[in-house]
């Protein structure tokens, strides 16, 4: 799973669509590291559904797992615990 780091002491907002994750990752997965004031917006454009899928740990860091899918594709997005996730149009 490829990664994006938002750890910069600013309140960042990152909007991702299903196609963004496909374009950024060879593995259909993306890990996003950030701080408690960062937000990731998961876009429902193009008939995409996003569902919270629990938590996982990697390297001692806890991540919230989000599963995104449409009629033919699916991806996983891991958000460092504490970051906000919003499902948006």
PDB file of N, CA, C and O in Angstrom, residues 19-66:
ATOM      1  N   UNK A  19     -11.065   6.616  -8.259  1.00  0.00           N
ATOM      2  CA  UNK A  19     -10.080   6.674  -9.343  1.00  0.00           C
ATOM      3  C   UNK A  19      -8.762   7.295  -8.882  1.00  0.00           C
ATOM      4  O   UNK A  19      -7.701   6.909  -9.362  1.00  0.00           O
ATOM      5  N   UNK A  20      -8.814   8.237  -7.927  1.00  0.00           N
ATOM      6  CA  UNK A  20      -7.576   8.795  -7.376  1.00  0.00           C
ATOM      7  C   UNK A  20      -6.730   7.696  -6.729  1.00  0.00           C
ATOM      8  O   UNK A  20      -5.519   7.627  -6.928  1.00  0.00           O
ATOM      9  N   UNK A  21      -7.388   6.847  -5.945  1.00  0.00           N
ATOM     10  CA  UNK A  21      -6.652   5.765  -5.275  1.00  0.00           C
ATOM     11  C   UNK A  21      -6.048   4.825  -6.311  1.00  0.00           C
ATOM     12  O   UNK A  21      -4.888   4.435  -6.203  1.00  0.00           O
ATOM     13  N   UNK A  22      -6.804   4.473  -7.346  1.00  0.00           N
ATOM     14  CA  UNK A  22      -6.265   3.626  -8.413  1.00  0.00           C
ATOM     15  C   UNK A  22      -5.060   4.282  -9.092  1.00  0.00           C
ATOM     16  O   UNK A  22      -4.070   3.619  -9.396  1.00  0.00           O
ATOM     17  N   UNK A  23      -5.136   5.579  -9.348  1.00  0.00           N
ATOM     18  CA  UNK A  23      -4.049   6.280 -10.029  1.00  0.00           C
ATOM     19  C   UNK A  23      -2.813   6.447  -9.159  1.00  0.00           C
ATOM     20  O   UNK A  23      -1.700   6.545  -9.675  1.00  0.00           O
ATOM     21  N   UNK A  24      -2.983   6.496  -7.846  1.00  0.00           N
ATOM     22  CA  UNK A  24      -1.859   6.697  -6.931  1.00  0.00           C
ATOM     23  C   UNK A  24      -1.227   5.396  -6.448  1.00  0.00           C
ATOM     24  O   UNK A  24      -0.150   5.415  -5.859  1.00  0.00           O
ATOM     25  N   UNK A  25      -1.891   4.275  -6.687  1.00  0.00           N
ATOM     26  CA  UNK A  25      -1.446   3.020  -6.095  1.00  0.00           C
ATOM     27  C   UNK A  25      -1.433   1.891  -7.111  1.00  0.00           C
ATOM     28  O   UNK A  25      -2.368   1.742  -7.893  1.00  0.00           O
ATOM     29  N   UNK A  26      -0.396   1.084  -7.050  1.00  0.00           N
ATOM     30  CA  UNK A  26      -0.330  -0.124  -7.868  1.00  0.00           C
ATOM     31  C   UNK A  26      -1.022  -1.297  -7.179  1.00  0.00           C
ATOM     32  O   UNK A  26      -1.185  -2.358  -7.769  1.00  0.00           O
ATOM     33  N   UNK A  27      -1.398  -1.113  -5.913  1.00  0.00           N
ATOM     34  CA  UNK A  27      -1.940  -2.214  -5.117  1.00  0.00           C
ATOM     35  C   UNK A  27      -3.398  -2.011  -4.720  1.00  0.00           C
ATOM     36  O   UNK A  27      -3.923  -2.765  -3.901  1.00  0.00           O
ATOM     37  N   UNK A  28      -4.039  -0.976  -5.240  1.00  0.00           N
ATOM     38  CA  UNK A  28      -5.428  -0.646  -4.893  1.00  0.00           C
ATOM     39  C   UNK A  28      -5.586  -0.318  -3.413  1.00  0.00           C
ATOM     40  O   UNK A  28      -6.638  -0.534  -2.826  1.00  0.00           O
ATOM     41  N   UNK A  29      -4.516   0.204  -2.814  1.00  0.00           N
ATOM     42  CA  UNK A  29      -4.560   0.604  -1.419  1.00  0.00           C
ATOM     43  C   UNK A  29      -3.709   1.825  -1.186  1.00  0.00           C
ATOM     44  O   UNK A  29      -2.709   2.051  -1.864  1.00  0.00           O
ATOM     45  N   UNK A  30      -4.119   2.635  -0.217  1.00  0.00           N
ATOM     46  CA  UNK A  30      -3.416   3.879   0.092  1.00  0.00           C
ATOM     47  C   UNK A  30      -3.418   4.093   1.598  1.00  0.00           C
ATOM     48  O   UNK A  30      -4.469   3.966   2.237  1.00  0.00           O
ATOM     49  N   UNK A  31      -2.256   4.382   2.163  1.00  0.00           N
ATOM     50  CA  UNK A  31      -2.127   4.704   3.586  1.00  0.00           C
ATOM     51  C   UNK A  31      -1.901   6.200   3.708  1.00  0.00           C
ATOM     52  O   UNK A  31      -1.036   6.756   3.026  1.00  0.00           O
ATOM     53  N   UNK A  32      -2.683   6.847   4.574  1.00  0.00           N
ATOM     54  CA  UNK A  32      -2.555   8.282   4.770  1.00  0.00           C
ATOM     55  C   UNK A  32      -2.207   8.537   6.230  1.00  0.00           C
ATOM     56  O   UNK A  32      -2.952   8.164   7.129  1.00  0.00           O
ATOM     57  N   UNK A  33      -1.042   9.153   6.433  1.00  0.00           N
ATOM     58  CA  UNK A  33      -0.589   9.497   7.771  1.00  0.00           C
ATOM     59  C   UNK A  33      -0.836  10.970   7.999  1.00  0.00           C
ATOM     60  O   UNK A  33      -0.621  11.785   7.104  1.00  0.00           O
ATOM     61  N   UNK A  34      -1.326  11.302   9.189  1.00  0.00           N
ATOM     62  CA  UNK A  34      -1.619  12.694   9.472  1.00  0.00           C
ATOM     63  C   UNK A  34      -1.851  12.930  10.943  1.00  0.00           C
ATOM     64  O   UNK A  34      -1.572  12.065  11.778  1.00  0.00           O
ATOM     65  N   UNK A  35      -2.384  14.099  11.233  1.00  0.00           N
ATOM     66  CA  UNK A  35      -2.588  14.536  12.608  1.00  0.00           C
ATOM     67  C   UNK A  35      -4.079  14.684  12.887  1.00  0.00           C
ATOM     68  O   UNK A  35      -4.901  14.640  11.968  1.00  0.00           O
ATOM     69  N   UNK A  36      -4.435  14.893  14.145  1.00  0.00           N
ATOM     70  CA  UNK A  36      -5.849  14.911  14.541  1.00  0.00           C
ATOM     71  C   UNK A  36      -6.635  16.041  13.892  1.00  0.00           C
ATOM     72  O   UNK A  36      -7.856  15.969  13.829  1.00  0.00           O
ATOM     73  N   UNK A  37      -5.986  17.066  13.393  1.00  0.00           N
ATOM     74  CA  UNK A  37      -6.699  18.181  12.769  1.00  0.00           C
ATOM     75  C   UNK A  37      -6.748  18.059  11.248  1.00  0.00           C
ATOM     76  O   UNK A  37      -7.195  18.969  10.564  1.00  0.00           O
ATOM     77  N   UNK A  38      -6.302  16.932  10.698  1.00  0.00           N
ATOM     78  CA  UNK A  38      -6.362  16.680   9.259  1.00  0.00           C
ATOM     79  C   UNK A  38      -7.656  15.935   8.909  1.00  0.00           C
ATOM     80  O   UNK A  38      -8.166  15.144   9.708  1.00  0.00           O
ATOM     81  N   UNK A  39      -8.161  16.183   7.692  1.00  0.00           N
ATOM     82  CA  UNK A  39      -9.408  15.571   7.234  1.00  0.00           C
ATOM     83  C   UNK A  39      -9.192  14.949   5.863  1.00  0.00           C
ATOM     84  O   UNK A  39      -8.578  15.558   4.990  1.00  0.00           O
ATOM     85  N   UNK A  40      -9.716  13.751   5.688  1.00  0.00           N
ATOM     86  CA  UNK A  40      -9.736  13.111   4.374  1.00  0.00           C
ATOM     87  C   UNK A  40     -11.193  12.983   3.960  1.00  0.00           C
ATOM     88  O   UNK A  40     -12.021  12.439   4.689  1.00  0.00           O
ATOM     89  N   UNK A  41     -11.494  13.537   2.790  1.00  0.00           N
ATOM     90  CA  UNK A  41     -12.840  13.459   2.226  1.00  0.00           C
ATOM     91  C   UNK A  41     -12.847  12.352   1.176  1.00  0.00           C
ATOM     92  O   UNK A  41     -12.051  12.384   0.245  1.00  0.00           O
ATOM     93  N   UNK A  42     -13.745  11.394   1.337  1.00  0.00           N
ATOM     94  CA  UNK A  42     -13.861  10.261   0.432  1.00  0.00           C
ATOM     95  C   UNK A  42     -15.064  10.509  -0.471  1.00  0.00           C
ATOM     96  O   UNK A  42     -16.206  10.548  -0.012  1.00  0.00           O
ATOM     97  N   UNK A  43     -14.806  10.705  -1.740  1.00  0.00           N
ATOM     98  CA  UNK A  43     -15.826  11.128  -2.693  1.00  0.00           C
ATOM     99  C   UNK A  43     -16.690   9.962  -3.170  1.00  0.00           C
ATOM    100  O   UNK A  43     -16.173   8.902  -3.544  1.00  0.00           O
ATOM    101  N   UNK A  44     -18.007  10.192  -3.186  1.00  0.00           N
ATOM    102  CA  UNK A  44     -18.948   9.204  -3.700  1.00  0.00           C
ATOM    103  C   UNK A  44     -19.256   9.414  -5.181  1.00  0.00           C
ATOM    104  O   UNK A  44     -20.176   8.800  -5.708  1.00  0.00           O
ATOM    105  N   UNK A  45     -18.477  10.252  -5.853  1.00  0.00           N
ATOM    106  CA  UNK A  45     -18.670  10.486  -7.288  1.00  0.00           C
ATOM    107  C   UNK A  45     -18.557   9.167  -8.049  1.00  0.00           C
ATOM    108  O   UNK A  45     -17.891   8.229  -7.603  1.00  0.00           O
ATOM    109  N   UNK A  46     -19.211   9.098  -9.195  1.00  0.00           N
ATOM    110  CA  UNK A  46     -19.161   7.922 -10.083  1.00  0.00           C
ATOM    111  C   UNK A  46     -19.690   6.665  -9.391  1.00  0.00           C
ATOM    112  O   UNK A  46     -19.135   5.577  -9.530  1.00  0.00           O
ATOM    113  N   UNK A  47     -20.753   6.824  -8.587  1.00  0.00           N
ATOM    114  CA  UNK A  47     -21.437   5.701  -7.931  1.00  0.00           C
ATOM    115  C   UNK A  47     -20.535   4.910  -6.990  1.00  0.00           C
ATOM    116  O   UNK A  47     -20.651   3.699  -6.855  1.00  0.00           O
ATOM    117  N   UNK A  48     -19.614   5.597  -6.331  1.00  0.00           N
ATOM    118  CA  UNK A  48     -18.720   4.950  -5.370  1.00  0.00           C
ATOM    119  C   UNK A  48     -19.365   4.905  -3.994  1.00  0.00           C
ATOM    120  O   UNK A  48     -19.980   5.868  -3.551  1.00  0.00           O
ATOM    121  N   UNK A  49     -19.190   3.784  -3.314  1.00  0.00           N
ATOM    122  CA  UNK A  49     -19.631   3.629  -1.935  1.00  0.00           C
ATOM    123  C   UNK A  49     -18.405   3.488  -1.053  1.00  0.00           C
ATOM    124  O   UNK A  49     -17.453   2.788  -1.401  1.00  0.00           O
ATOM    125  N   UNK A  50     -18.405   4.176   0.100  1.00  0.00           N
ATOM    126  CA  UNK A  50     -17.326   4.062   1.087  1.00  0.00           C
ATOM    127  C   UNK A  50     -17.911   3.536   2.384  1.00  0.00           C
ATOM    128  O   UNK A  50     -18.954   4.012   2.838  1.00  0.00           O
ATOM    129  N   UNK A  51     -17.233   2.562   2.992  1.00  0.00           N
ATOM    130  CA  UNK A  51     -17.674   2.004   4.264  1.00  0.00           C
ATOM    131  C   UNK A  51     -16.493   1.884   5.213  1.00  0.00           C
ATOM    132  O   UNK A  51     -15.405   1.463   4.810  1.00  0.00           O
ATOM    133  N   UNK A  52     -16.739   2.237   6.459  1.00  0.00           N
ATOM    134  CA  UNK A  52     -15.748   2.010   7.502  1.00  0.00           C
ATOM    135  C   UNK A  52     -15.612   0.505   7.690  1.00  0.00           C
ATOM    136  O   UNK A  52     -16.613  -0.217   7.758  1.00  0.00           O
ATOM    137  N   UNK A  53     -14.365   0.027   7.758  1.00  0.00           N
ATOM    138  CA  UNK A  53     -14.111  -1.419   7.840  1.00  0.00           C
ATOM    139  C   UNK A  53     -13.226  -1.769   9.024  1.00  0.00           C
ATOM    140  O   UNK A  53     -12.364  -2.646   8.935  1.00  0.00           O
ATOM    141  N   UNK A  54     -13.383  -1.047  10.135  1.00  0.00           N
ATOM    142  CA  UNK A  54     -12.642  -1.387  11.334  1.00  0.00           C
ATOM    143  C   UNK A  54     -11.293  -0.707  11.419  1.00  0.00           C
ATOM    144  O   UNK A  54     -11.084   0.369  10.850  1.00  0.00           O
ATOM    145  N   UNK A  55     -10.379  -1.354  12.113  1.00  0.00           N
ATOM    146  CA  UNK A  55      -9.037  -0.806  12.328  1.00  0.00           C
ATOM    147  C   UNK A  55      -7.995  -1.887  12.100  1.00  0.00           C
ATOM    148  O   UNK A  55      -8.286  -3.075  12.182  1.00  0.00           O
ATOM    149  N   UNK A  56      -6.778  -1.423  11.827  1.00  0.00           N
ATOM    150  CA  UNK A  56      -5.643  -2.315  11.702  1.00  0.00           C
ATOM    151  C   UNK A  56      -4.419  -1.608  12.269  1.00  0.00           C
ATOM    152  O   UNK A  56      -4.417  -0.385  12.421  1.00  0.00           O
ATOM    153  N   UNK A  57      -3.395  -2.381  12.597  1.00  0.00           N
ATOM    154  CA  UNK A  57      -2.132  -1.804  13.085  1.00  0.00           C
ATOM    155  C   UNK A  57      -1.020  -2.163  12.121  1.00  0.00           C
ATOM    156  O   UNK A  57      -1.005  -3.259  11.558  1.00  0.00           O
ATOM    157  N   UNK A  58      -0.097  -1.220  11.948  1.00  0.00           N
ATOM    158  CA  UNK A  58       1.086  -1.448  11.120  1.00  0.00           C
ATOM    159  C   UNK A  58       2.221  -0.650  11.721  1.00  0.00           C
ATOM    160  O   UNK A  58       2.109   0.575  11.868  1.00  0.00           O
ATOM    161  N   UNK A  59       3.293  -1.309  12.080  1.00  0.00           N
ATOM    162  CA  UNK A  59       4.453  -0.622  12.645  1.00  0.00           C
ATOM    163  C   UNK A  59       4.138   0.106  13.937  1.00  0.00           C
ATOM    164  O   UNK A  59       4.718   1.153  14.205  1.00  0.00           O
ATOM    165  N   UNK A  60       3.205  -0.409  14.727  1.00  0.00           N
ATOM    166  CA  UNK A  60       2.839   0.216  15.990  1.00  0.00           C
ATOM    167  C   UNK A  60       1.878   1.390  15.848  1.00  0.00           C
ATOM    168  O   UNK A  60       1.546   2.049  16.827  1.00  0.00           O
ATOM    169  N   UNK A  61       1.408   1.650  14.625  1.00  0.00           N
ATOM    170  CA  UNK A  61       0.473   2.746  14.367  1.00  0.00           C
ATOM    171  C   UNK A  61      -0.894   2.149  14.057  1.00  0.00           C
ATOM    172  O   UNK A  61      -0.998   1.194  13.282  1.00  0.00           O
ATOM    173  N   UNK A  62      -1.948   2.705  14.657  1.00  0.00           N
ATOM    174  CA  UNK A  62      -3.303   2.244  14.398  1.00  0.00           C
ATOM    175  C   UNK A  62      -3.914   3.071  13.274  1.00  0.00           C
ATOM    176  O   UNK A  62      -3.786   4.290  13.245  1.00  0.00           O
ATOM    177  N   UNK A  63      -4.569   2.369  12.351  1.00  0.00           N
ATOM    178  CA  UNK A  63      -5.216   3.009  11.202  1.00  0.00           C
ATOM    179  C   UNK A  63      -6.694   2.628  11.159  1.00  0.00           C
ATOM    180  O   UNK A  63      -7.059   1.487  11.458  1.00  0.00           O
ATOM    181  N   UNK A  64      -7.538   3.583  10.779  1.00  0.00           N
ATOM    182  CA  UNK A  64      -8.931   3.315  10.469  1.00  0.00           C
ATOM    183  C   UNK A  64      -8.986   2.870   9.012  1.00  0.00           C
ATOM    184  O   UNK A  64      -8.408   3.515   8.137  1.00  0.00           O
ATOM    185  N   UNK A  65      -9.673   1.770   8.751  1.00  0.00           N
ATOM    186  CA  UNK A  65      -9.737   1.187   7.412  1.00  0.00           C
ATOM    187  C   UNK A  65     -11.038   1.622   6.741  1.00  0.00           C
ATOM    188  O   UNK A  65     -12.119   1.507   7.323  1.00  0.00           O
ATOM    189  N   UNK A  66     -10.911   2.122   5.501  1.00  0.00           N
ATOM    190  CA  UNK A  66     -12.074   2.491   4.683  1.00  0.00           C
ATOM    191  C   UNK A  66     -12.025   1.680   3.400  1.00  0.00           C
ATOM    192  O   UNK A  66     -10.998   1.615   2.728  1.00  0.00           O
TER     193      UNK A  66
END
